[in-house]
XYZ file of N, CA, C and O in Angstrom:
616
model
N 0.818 -1.197 0.000
C 0.000 0.000 0.000
C 0.863 1.262 0.000
O 0.574 2.202 -0.697
N 1.942 1.242 0.781
C 2.768 2.445 0.847
C 3.501 2.707 -0.456
O 3.741 3.845 -0.798
N 3.879 1.657 -1.194
C 4.561 1.891 -2.464
C 3.622 2.507 -3.487
O 4.037 3.321 -4.296
N 2.337 2.160 -3.466
C 1.367 2.764 -4.385
C 1.151 4.227 -4.034
O 1.024 5.073 -4.910
N 1.137 4.538 -2.744
C 0.945 5.912 -2.324
C 2.154 6.763 -2.697
O 2.018 7.862 -3.185
N 3.358 6.213 -2.482
C 4.542 7.001 -2.805
C 4.713 7.175 -4.310
O 5.253 8.159 -4.759
N 4.237 6.199 -5.105
C 4.346 6.325 -6.553
C 3.399 7.378 -7.096
O 3.649 7.958 -8.133
N 2.302 7.624 -6.392
C 1.303 8.571 -6.865
C 1.523 9.971 -6.307
O 0.844 10.887 -6.714
N 2.454 10.138 -5.380
C 2.656 11.455 -4.792
C 3.632 12.269 -5.627
O 4.369 11.746 -6.456
N 3.634 13.545 -5.356
C 4.534 14.453 -6.066
C 5.927 14.389 -5.451
O 6.072 14.310 -4.234
N 6.948 14.439 -6.272
C 8.305 14.458 -5.718
C 8.625 15.834 -5.154
O 7.956 16.822 -5.458
N 9.647 15.881 -4.335
C 10.094 17.170 -3.819
C 11.610 17.225 -3.891
O 12.273 16.209 -4.048
N 12.131 18.410 -3.786
C 13.569 18.595 -3.889
C 14.054 18.376 -5.316
O 13.318 18.564 -6.278
N 15.278 17.949 -5.450
C 15.858 17.741 -6.770
C 15.277 16.531 -7.489
O 15.510 16.348 -8.688
N 14.496 15.712 -6.792
C 13.830 14.573 -7.435
C 12.837 15.048 -8.492
O 12.501 14.290 -9.410
N 12.393 16.282 -8.391
C 11.477 16.846 -9.391
C 12.144 16.862 -10.758
O 11.487 16.626 -11.779
N 13.437 17.091 -10.787
C 14.154 17.189 -12.056
C 14.514 15.832 -12.646
O 15.058 15.754 -13.750
N 14.190 14.757 -11.932
C 14.520 13.421 -12.424
C 13.304 12.528 -12.601
O 13.449 11.386 -13.016
N 12.129 13.009 -12.275
C 10.921 12.184 -12.394
C 10.070 12.668 -13.556
O 10.011 13.855 -13.856
N 9.418 11.710 -14.182
C 8.516 12.025 -15.279
C 7.109 12.025 -14.728
O 6.777 11.148 -13.958
N 6.277 12.974 -14.984
C 6.285 14.028 -15.975
C 6.806 15.364 -15.467
O 6.797 16.338 -16.205
N 7.279 15.398 -14.214
C 7.673 16.682 -13.628
C 8.892 17.295 -14.301
O 9.043 18.515 -14.284
N 9.711 16.486 -14.939
C 10.859 17.012 -15.669
C 10.396 17.849 -16.863
O 11.155 18.674 -17.376
N 9.150 17.682 -17.287
C 8.614 18.463 -18.406
C 8.432 19.942 -18.062
O 8.192 20.753 -18.956
N 8.545 20.296 -16.789
C 8.489 21.715 -16.425
C 9.579 22.505 -17.152
O 9.355 23.644 -17.563
N 10.749 21.904 -17.313
C 11.879 22.601 -17.933
C 11.572 22.964 -19.389
O 11.667 24.144 -19.757
N 11.175 22.005 -20.266
C 10.853 22.425 -21.636
C 9.619 23.315 -21.713
O 9.536 24.175 -22.593
N 8.661 23.145 -20.805
C 7.497 24.037 -20.791
C 7.928 25.476 -20.549
O 7.464 26.395 -21.235
N 8.812 25.664 -19.598
C 9.294 27.008 -19.279
C 10.129 27.567 -20.439
O 9.967 28.729 -20.822
N 10.977 26.737 -21.020
C 11.826 27.202 -22.124
C 10.984 27.569 -23.341
O 11.118 28.662 -23.902
N 10.103 26.656 -23.780
C 9.284 26.925 -24.963
C 8.317 28.083 -24.715
O 8.111 28.922 -25.589
N 7.732 28.149 -23.526
C 6.837 29.254 -23.200
C 7.554 30.591 -23.192
O 7.036 31.599 -23.670
N 8.772 30.600 -22.644
C 9.564 31.831 -22.659
C 9.919 32.265 -24.065
O 9.902 33.461 -24.383
N 10.222 31.295 -24.923
C 10.528 31.634 -26.316
C 9.305 32.195 -27.037
O 9.425 33.143 -27.817
N 8.136 31.629 -26.786
C 6.907 32.179 -27.387
C 6.710 33.609 -26.920
O 6.431 34.513 -27.711
N 6.866 33.827 -25.639
C 6.702 35.151 -25.043
C 7.666 36.141 -25.705
O 7.268 37.229 -26.135
N 8.934 35.780 -25.827
C 9.933 36.673 -26.405
C 9.651 36.945 -27.881
O 9.721 38.090 -28.343
N 9.337 35.893 -28.634
C 9.127 36.063 -30.074
C 7.888 36.884 -30.392
O 7.908 37.719 -31.298
N 6.800 36.677 -29.659
C 5.594 37.468 -29.914
C 5.809 38.910 -29.469
O 5.359 39.844 -30.136
N 6.523 39.101 -28.375
C 6.785 40.463 -27.904
C 7.684 41.234 -28.864
O 7.546 42.449 -29.000
N 8.583 40.537 -29.543
C 9.509 41.238 -30.436
C 8.974 41.391 -31.854
O 9.515 42.169 -32.632
N 7.922 40.665 -32.200
C 7.365 40.740 -33.555
C 6.400 41.917 -33.672
O 5.919 42.460 -32.671
N 6.122 42.277 -34.899
C 5.173 43.358 -35.170
C 3.759 42.857 -34.876
O 3.336 41.817 -35.364
N 3.034 43.619 -34.064
C 1.670 43.253 -33.698
C 0.705 44.142 -34.471
O 0.673 45.353 -34.276
N -0.045 43.530 -35.372
C -1.052 44.288 -36.111
C -2.458 43.911 -35.674
O -3.362 44.719 -35.763
N -2.651 42.692 -35.214
C -3.938 42.256 -34.675
C -3.785 42.100 -33.167
O -3.286 41.084 -32.692
N -4.209 43.119 -32.432
C -3.933 43.162 -30.999
C -4.662 42.080 -30.206
O -4.097 41.512 -29.271
N -5.893 41.764 -30.560
C -6.646 40.790 -29.773
C -6.050 39.384 -29.820
O -5.779 38.819 -28.761
N -5.828 38.803 -30.996
C -5.271 37.441 -30.990
C -3.871 37.371 -30.393
O -3.574 36.490 -29.600
N -3.022 38.309 -30.745
C -1.667 38.258 -30.218
C -1.621 38.682 -28.751
O -0.730 38.265 -28.026
N -2.573 39.467 -28.323
C -2.690 39.770 -26.901
C -3.022 38.517 -26.102
O -2.490 38.299 -25.010
N -3.895 37.674 -26.656
C -4.229 36.405 -26.004
C -2.997 35.490 -25.958
O -2.742 34.844 -24.938
N -2.232 35.457 -27.036
C -1.020 34.631 -27.070
C -0.045 35.114 -25.995
O 0.547 34.302 -25.272
N 0.121 36.418 -25.868
C 1.002 36.961 -24.829
C 0.490 36.633 -23.437
O 1.262 36.242 -22.559
N -0.826 36.794 -23.220
C -1.405 36.477 -21.921
C -1.151 35.021 -21.550
O -0.725 34.707 -20.439
N -1.413 34.124 -22.493
C -1.241 32.691 -22.235
C 0.216 32.367 -21.977
O 0.540 31.637 -21.030
N 1.113 32.889 -22.790
C 2.524 32.556 -22.615
C 3.068 33.078 -21.287
O 3.800 32.372 -20.593
N 2.690 34.282 -20.904
C 3.147 34.827 -19.629
C 2.513 34.073 -18.458
O 3.204 33.701 -17.506
N 1.212 33.823 -18.529
C 0.512 33.107 -17.453
C 1.104 31.715 -17.254
O 1.407 31.324 -16.116
N 1.281 30.975 -18.334
C 1.802 29.609 -18.217
C 3.263 29.593 -17.799
O 3.686 28.709 -17.049
N 4.033 30.566 -18.253
C 5.425 30.679 -17.826
C 5.504 30.901 -16.319
O 6.248 30.211 -15.620
N 4.723 31.836 -15.823
C 4.729 32.137 -14.383
C 4.189 30.948 -13.588
O 4.748 30.567 -12.551
N 3.103 30.322 -14.086
C 2.515 29.185 -13.387
C 3.494 28.016 -13.312
O 3.688 27.428 -12.245
N 4.138 27.683 -14.429
C 5.074 26.561 -14.444
C 6.295 26.839 -13.574
O 6.754 25.956 -12.847
N 6.805 28.050 -13.640
C 7.953 28.413 -12.815
C 7.598 28.362 -11.333
O 8.372 27.846 -10.514
N 6.428 28.859 -10.983
C 5.986 28.841 -9.587
C 5.795 27.418 -9.084
O 6.256 27.071 -7.991
N 5.112 26.584 -9.885
C 4.923 25.192 -9.469
C 6.248 24.461 -9.329
O 6.448 23.705 -8.371
N 7.162 24.681 -10.270
C 8.467 24.037 -10.182
C 9.188 24.459 -8.905
O 9.745 23.616 -8.189
N 9.177 25.729 -8.596
C 9.833 26.219 -7.375
C 9.172 25.646 -6.121
O 9.861 25.258 -5.171
N 7.843 25.590 -6.126
C 7.135 25.024 -4.970
C 7.437 23.541 -4.802
O 7.594 23.051 -3.676
N 7.523 22.808 -5.905
C 7.856 21.387 -5.826
C 9.292 21.190 -5.380
O 9.589 20.271 -4.614
N 10.201 22.038 -5.868
C 11.601 21.946 -5.446
C 11.749 22.205 -3.954
O 12.570 21.577 -3.286
N 10.941 23.134 -3.425
C 10.988 23.458 -1.996
C 10.253 22.428 -1.143
O 10.382 22.440 0.078
N 9.448 21.581 -1.788
C 8.673 20.594 -1.043
C 7.485 21.201 -0.331
O 7.040 20.693 0.705
N 6.946 22.284 -0.874
C 5.833 22.992 -0.236
C 4.561 22.152 -0.179
O 3.689 22.411 0.649
N 4.457 21.148 -1.025
C 3.235 20.332 -1.056
C 3.142 19.389 0.122
O 2.034 18.995 0.496
N 4.253 19.025 0.707
C 4.240 18.180 1.896
C 3.613 16.812 1.679
O 3.148 16.193 2.629
N 3.547 16.346 0.452
C 2.980 15.031 0.171
C 1.466 14.992 0.152
O 0.878 13.919 0.121
N 0.813 16.137 0.143
C -0.651 16.194 0.160
C -1.232 15.795 -1.193
O -0.719 16.170 -2.246
N -2.335 15.042 -1.165
C -3.005 14.606 -2.401
C -3.673 15.770 -3.127
O -3.897 15.693 -4.332
N -4.001 16.825 -2.412
C -4.652 17.961 -3.063
C -3.714 18.637 -4.070
O -4.177 19.235 -5.035
N -2.404 18.530 -3.859
C -1.459 19.101 -4.806
C -1.431 18.310 -6.111
O -1.152 18.861 -7.176
N -1.713 17.014 -6.039
C -1.803 16.205 -7.253
C -2.983 16.689 -8.089
O -2.893 16.817 -9.307
N -4.085 16.999 -7.418
C -5.262 17.543 -8.106
C -4.955 18.919 -8.685
O -5.337 19.222 -9.822
N -4.274 19.755 -7.922
C -3.879 21.076 -8.413
C -2.991 20.956 -9.647
O -3.155 21.708 -10.608
N -2.083 19.991 -9.644
C -1.202 19.768 -10.787
C -2.016 19.412 -12.030
O -1.763 19.941 -13.110
N -3.006 18.547 -11.881
C -3.855 18.154 -13.014
C -4.630 19.354 -13.550
O -4.709 19.571 -14.762
N -5.178 20.157 -12.656
C -5.962 21.333 -13.070
C -5.068 22.338 -13.801
O -5.438 22.858 -14.858
N -3.896 22.600 -13.251
C -2.981 23.564 -13.882
C -2.509 23.081 -15.244
O -2.500 23.857 -16.212
N -2.141 21.814 -15.348
C -1.654 21.293 -16.628
C -2.768 21.235 -17.669
O -2.544 21.525 -18.851
N -3.973 20.878 -17.240
C -5.102 20.850 -18.172
C -5.461 22.227 -18.686
O -5.711 22.414 -19.886
N -5.488 23.197 -17.797
C -5.781 24.568 -18.188
C -4.705 25.108 -19.128
O -5.011 25.723 -20.152
N -3.452 24.863 -18.777
C -2.349 25.343 -19.620
C -2.389 24.690 -21.000
O -2.153 25.365 -22.009
N -2.683 23.394 -21.062
C -2.744 22.704 -22.358
C -3.848 23.290 -23.237
O -3.638 23.539 -24.429
N -5.010 23.517 -22.657
C -6.123 24.087 -23.403
C -5.821 25.517 -23.849
O -6.038 25.872 -25.023
N -5.299 26.330 -22.952
C -4.957 27.714 -23.290
C -3.877 27.763 -24.372
O -3.968 28.550 -25.315
N -2.842 26.937 -24.230
C -1.763 26.971 -25.213
C -2.213 26.474 -26.575
O -1.744 26.967 -27.603
N -3.126 25.516 -26.612
C -3.645 25.066 -27.898
C -4.371 26.206 -28.596
O -4.156 26.456 -29.791
N -5.201 26.939 -27.855
C -5.913 28.067 -28.462
C -4.937 29.159 -28.891
O -5.090 29.758 -29.964
N -3.918 29.420 -28.079
C -2.935 30.453 -28.422
C -2.115 30.055 -29.650
O -1.834 30.890 -30.516
N -1.740 28.789 -29.743
C -0.948 28.331 -30.885
C -1.749 28.426 -32.176
O -1.221 28.858 -33.214
N -3.020 28.057 -32.118
C -3.865 28.144 -33.306
C -4.061 29.608 -33.709
O -3.984 29.947 -34.890
N -4.291 30.482 -32.750
C -4.439 31.911 -33.061
C -3.159 32.493 -33.640
O -3.206 33.281 -34.600
N -2.018 32.133 -33.076
C -0.748 32.644 -33.601
C -0.509 32.134 -35.021
O -0.035 32.878 -35.877
N -0.859 30.893 -35.292
C -0.719 30.358 -36.653
C -1.648 31.095 -37.617
O -1.258 31.421 -38.741
N -2.863 31.373 -37.178
C -3.830 32.105 -38.011
C -3.321 33.511 -38.326
O -3.372 33.961 -39.472
N -2.822 34.202 -37.310
C -2.304 35.561 -37.494
C -1.098 35.548 -38.428
O -0.985 36.375 -39.333
N -0.213 34.586 -38.250
C 0.974 34.487 -39.104
C 0.580 34.206 -40.547
O 1.126 34.805 -41.479
N -0.363 33.321 -40.740
C -0.826 33.012 -42.097
C -1.457 34.247 -42.743
O -1.186 34.546 -43.901
N -2.270 34.971 -41.993
C -2.912 36.178 -42.534
C -1.892 37.262 -42.857
O -2.073 38.008 -43.819
N -0.828 37.386 -42.058
C 0.214 38.360 -42.360
C 0.849 38.052 -43.703
O 1.065 38.936 -44.515
N 1.150 36.810 -43.949
C 1.832 36.415 -45.176
C 0.924 36.571 -46.385
O 1.366 36.999 -47.443
N -0.340 36.217 -46.226
C -1.276 36.271 -47.351
C -1.669 37.703 -47.682
O -1.734 38.088 -48.840
N -1.898 38.518 -46.656
C -2.457 39.849 -46.889
C -1.416 40.911 -47.217
O -1.759 41.963 -47.725
N -0.162 40.662 -46.919
C 0.829 41.718 -47.093
C 2.057 41.201 -47.817
O 2.795 40.370 -47.305
N 2.269 41.729 -48.990
C 3.480 41.359 -49.728
C 4.679 42.187 -49.269
O 5.814 41.844 -49.557
N 4.415 43.275 -48.545
C 5.497 44.130 -48.057
C 5.889 43.782 -46.626
O 6.686 44.480 -46.021
N 5.337 42.714 -46.110
C 5.634 42.304 -44.741
C 7.093 41.862 -44.657
O 7.525 41.021 -45.444
N 7.874 42.431 -43.743
C 9.297 42.076 -43.655
C 9.488 40.580 -43.378
O 8.824 40.006 -42.519
N 10.406 39.979 -44.112
C 10.632 38.546 -44.018
C 11.150 38.137 -42.632
O 10.808 37.065 -42.134
N 11.953 38.987 -41.999
C 12.483 38.669 -40.669
C 11.365 38.579 -39.632
O 11.380 37.692 -38.771
N 10.399 39.481 -39.707
C 9.275 39.446 -38.761
C 8.398 38.229 -39.033
O 7.895 37.596 -38.106
N 8.253 37.875 -40.290
C 7.497 36.677 -40.646
C 8.170 35.436 -40.063
O 7.508 34.547 -39.535
N 9.497 35.382 -40.118
C 10.233 34.261 -39.544
C 10.053 34.205 -38.027
O 9.951 33.125 -37.451
N 10.032 35.359 -37.372
C 9.791 35.396 -35.927
C 8.413 34.850 -35.595
O 8.247 34.114 -34.617
N 7.421 35.214 -36.399
C 6.071 34.713 -36.168
C 5.983 33.207 -36.402
O 5.282 32.511 -35.666
N 6.686 32.713 -37.414
C 6.705 31.266 -37.651
C 7.358 30.545 -36.474
O 6.871 29.513 -36.008
N 8.458 31.093 -35.989
C 9.123 30.492 -34.829
C 8.206 30.503 -33.607
O 8.167 29.528 -32.843
N 7.449 31.586 -33.432
C 6.502 31.647 -32.320
C 5.438 30.566 -32.450
O 5.040 29.944 -31.455
N 4.975 30.322 -33.668
C 3.987 29.266 -33.896
C 4.572 27.902 -33.554
O 3.948 27.095 -32.858
N 5.774 27.636 -34.030
C 6.411 26.340 -33.775
C 6.602 26.122 -32.279
O 6.246 25.060 -31.737
N 7.122 27.118 -31.575
C 7.347 26.963 -30.145
C 6.039 26.917 -29.363
O 5.958 26.247 -28.320
N 5.002 27.583 -29.845
C 3.700 27.496 -29.186
C 3.128 26.088 -29.299
O 2.576 25.547 -28.332
N 3.272 25.465 -30.464
C 2.798 24.092 -30.607
C 3.668 23.108 -29.818
O 3.158 22.127 -29.273
N 4.971 23.360 -29.722
C 5.829 22.512 -28.888
C 5.462 22.651 -27.409
O 5.430 21.654 -26.679
N 5.185 23.874 -26.967
C 4.747 24.073 -25.588
C 3.414 23.372 -25.345
O 3.221 22.744 -24.293
N 2.511 23.456 -26.322
C 1.230 22.752 -26.206
C 1.463 21.259 -26.046
O 0.850 20.613 -25.184
N 2.346 20.699 -26.858
C 2.645 19.270 -26.773
C 3.198 18.902 -25.396
O 2.789 17.889 -24.800
N 4.102 19.718 -24.860
C 4.665 19.438 -23.540
C 3.589 19.468 -22.457
O 3.538 18.602 -21.588
N 2.706 20.467 -22.523
C 1.635 20.559 -21.538
C 0.638 19.410 -21.668
O 0.129 18.908 -20.660
N 0.346 18.969 -22.879
C -0.581 17.843 -23.070
C 0.031 16.557 -22.516
O -0.650 15.798 -21.811
N 1.299 16.305 -22.818
C 1.961 15.111 -22.273
C 1.986 15.172 -20.750
O 1.680 14.187 -20.068
N 2.332 16.334 -20.205
C 2.370 16.505 -18.751
C 0.982 16.275 -18.158
O 0.841 15.636 -17.112
N -0.049 16.770 -18.840
C -1.411 16.594 -18.346
C -1.809 15.124 -18.321
O -2.404 14.648 -17.351
N -1.512 14.396 -19.385
C -1.877 12.978 -19.458
C -1.229 12.198 -18.317
O -1.897 11.427 -17.613
N 0.053 12.420 -18.094
C 0.733 11.692 -17.024
C 0.334 12.200 -15.643
O 0.335 11.425 -14.684
N -0.029 13.466 -15.528
C -0.546 13.969 -14.251
C -1.909 13.361 -13.951
O -2.217 13.055 -12.793
N -2.725 13.169 -14.993
C -4.011 12.495 -14.803
C -3.814 11.055 -14.351
O -4.558 10.563 -13.488
N -2.838 10.379 -14.920
C -2.544 9.006 -14.494
C -2.098 8.972 -13.040
O -2.494 8.082 -12.276
N -1.279 9.941 -12.631
C -0.829 10.005 -11.241
C -2.003 10.316 -10.315
O -2.130 9.746 -9.253
N -2.880 11.221 -10.757
C -4.042 11.599 -9.961
C -4.991 10.404 -9.789
O -5.510 10.174 -8.702
N -5.182 9.641 -10.855
C -6.072 8.490 -10.807
C -5.545 7.417 -9.863
O -6.312 6.746 -9.177
N -4.238 7.268 -9.814
C -3.648 6.248 -8.930
C -3.484 6.727 -7.489
O -3.117 5.932 -6.629
N -3.735 8.003 -7.237
C -3.578 8.497 -5.863
C -4.827 8.307 -5.027
O -5.881 8.071 -5.485
C-alpha cells in the first residue's frame, strides 16, 4: 500500500528534475519563454489574438515556474490535493496553449497572405513563435496525461 501511495505522490527537492512528468516543467518554461519573447519582439497588427497569445505565454510561464519552485521546496508536503492542483494547472495550460498556438498560426498566415510588403524577418519570428507554441502545447498535453494518471492512482 505504501509503495502505491509514494508512486502517486509528487516528488520534492531535486527529485522533481529526475521524475517524469515533472521534468517536463523545464521544456514548458523554455518553450513558453521563447513564445513570449518572439511574440513580444514581432510586429503586432492584430492586438486581440496576439494579446491572447502573450497572456497565455506569460501566465503559463509564471505558473510553471511557480509550481516548479514550490515542488523543489517541497511545499506540497505530500498532500493529495497538490496532485489535483497539478492536473488542473496542466489541463488549463494545455487548453490555453492550444488556443494560443492556433491563433498565432492564423495571425501568421494572414500576415503572409495579406501583405506582400511584410518584412521577411518578422514573418520568420512569427513562424518560430507558432512552432514553439505548438511545442509548448505538446509538452503541456503530455504533462497533463501523465498527471491524470498520477491523480487516478492516488
